[in-house]
Amino acid sequence: MAKIGTRMRGMQQSSIRAMTARCQELDAINLAQGLCQVPPPSLLVEGARDFGKADHSYSPAEGLGVFRDAVADRLKRHSGLSVDPSTEVVTTIGATGGLLATLTALLDAGDGVLVFEPFYSYHLSALKVLNLRPEPVRLAAPTFEITEEGLRAAITDRTRAMIVCTPNNPSGRRFTEAELMIVSAVAEEHDLLVISDEVYADIYFGSDPHLAPATVGGLGERTLTISSLSKSFSIPGWRLGYVCGPAPLMSTVRLAADALVGCAATPLQEFGARALRMGDDYYRDLRATYDGKRRALAAGFTAAGLSPNEPEGAYYLLVDCSAMGVASGVEAAEVLLERTRIGTVPGEAFYLNPPERPYVRVCFSLSNDVIAEVVTRLANGVL
């Protein structure tokens, strides 16, 4: 009988997908997975009528020129980041495909990669699949700030890179210029690659625009920026993302992306280019929509006696369930599922070591009706 590959031994289904499956079995409300239940913009829905006219052959490994041009234009307008679309952008199958191509292209098995806890759990999965070594940097609740002392303490003789996620999944934290200057100084001193996950760049709360790490200090020459269209346009099923960075690094990322998957879906790149050129009004409305959902869901958990954090971006809350008398986020998620038929993700999914508090993560990319039902269920009794 064929054996399981060494790299997959010990791998398990993610806590997020596992809870999604349980929600389906129990007919529970799924706040676990960021399924993005907000409708996509009408421009994309109406554009589907032109699908048959689109190019249905392979695109170049780096993606269609029209899509890469749109990416470069969007980055310049929204982040002040200048990239050459012909040499510094590669289209990928979602941000996850971009991360895998980047890690494959630029790191070797056994290399250490710094991850800031709490981290997006799929970052950890990608590292494990490629036999890379995750090195945690604990960001203390409730502020989750980067400190120079904490970052330096996590570096080993095997450290070759770090992953930054801003706005952060799961905490919603947006790293400041001062924090990113710490990242820049440490990365330069130790010659580290910086991988910046900015999938939630368009979803933030407050007046300050998104701050792209590659625009801070000396990070531009060593940073690969990864993003996708999933969150900004409510199309996670399209699996359309991109990586951008210095041309000498991107030429190898392109080779890795080609070797791994060939190319992203050609017709979706054409429609994605339309989305990326949408005006500022769309993004203002998007942020206002999510801000309302954030406030409504947070108020529901607060009224139930629990303690949600105040995210600065993304579309998740980290809820401290200490008032439930539970010992862990795993226990809290089970109690919530049993008592309210609400599915959440245990905080342990976002840490290598146990978190300080019994957290669960909940998603508010839902319809207002679903959020109202969640609030009602919470009011009927959690404690």
mmCIF file of C-alpha atoms in Angstrom, residues 13 40 58 87 90 122 125 139 169 172 178 182 184 190 211 223 311 344 360 366 381:
data_model
loop_
_atom_site.group_PDB
_atom_site.id
_atom_site.type_symbol
_atom_site.label_atom_id
_atom_site.label_comp_id
_atom_site.label_asym_id
_atom_site.label_seq_id
_atom_site.Cartn_x
_atom_site.Cartn_y
_atom_site.Cartn_z
ATOM 1 C CA GLN A 13 -7.982 19.535 8.539
ATOM 2 C CA PRO A 40 -20.181 41.162 -4.923
ATOM 3 C CA TYR A 58 -4.036 29.678 -20.882
ATOM 4 C CA THR A 87 8.325 42.481 -14.279
ATOM 5 C CA VAL A 90 2.558 37.757 -10.882
ATOM 6 C CA TYR A 122 -3.189 28.831 6.567
ATOM 7 C CA SER A 125 -0.162 25.178 6.967
ATOM 8 C CA LEU A 139 2.013 39.725 20.283
ATOM 9 C CA ASN A 169 -6.480 37.980 10.477
ATOM 10 C CA GLY A 172 -7.939 43.030 12.949
ATOM 11 C CA ALA A 178 6.636 52.790 14.046
ATOM 12 C CA ILE A 182 11.110 47.980 13.714
ATOM 13 C CA SER A 184 12.502 47.128 8.590
ATOM 14 C CA HIS A 190 19.500 39.944 9.532
ATOM 15 C CA LEU A 211 -0.164 51.407 5.169
ATOM 16 C CA THR A 223 9.243 42.704 0.620
ATOM 17 C CA PRO A 311 -10.552 45.401 15.281
ATOM 18 C CA THR A 344 -16.802 29.828 15.915
ATOM 19 C CA VAL A 360 -12.872 32.433 19.678
ATOM 20 C CA LEU A 366 -22.650 38.099 6.815
ATOM 21 C CA GLY A 381 -28.294 32.660 26.947
#
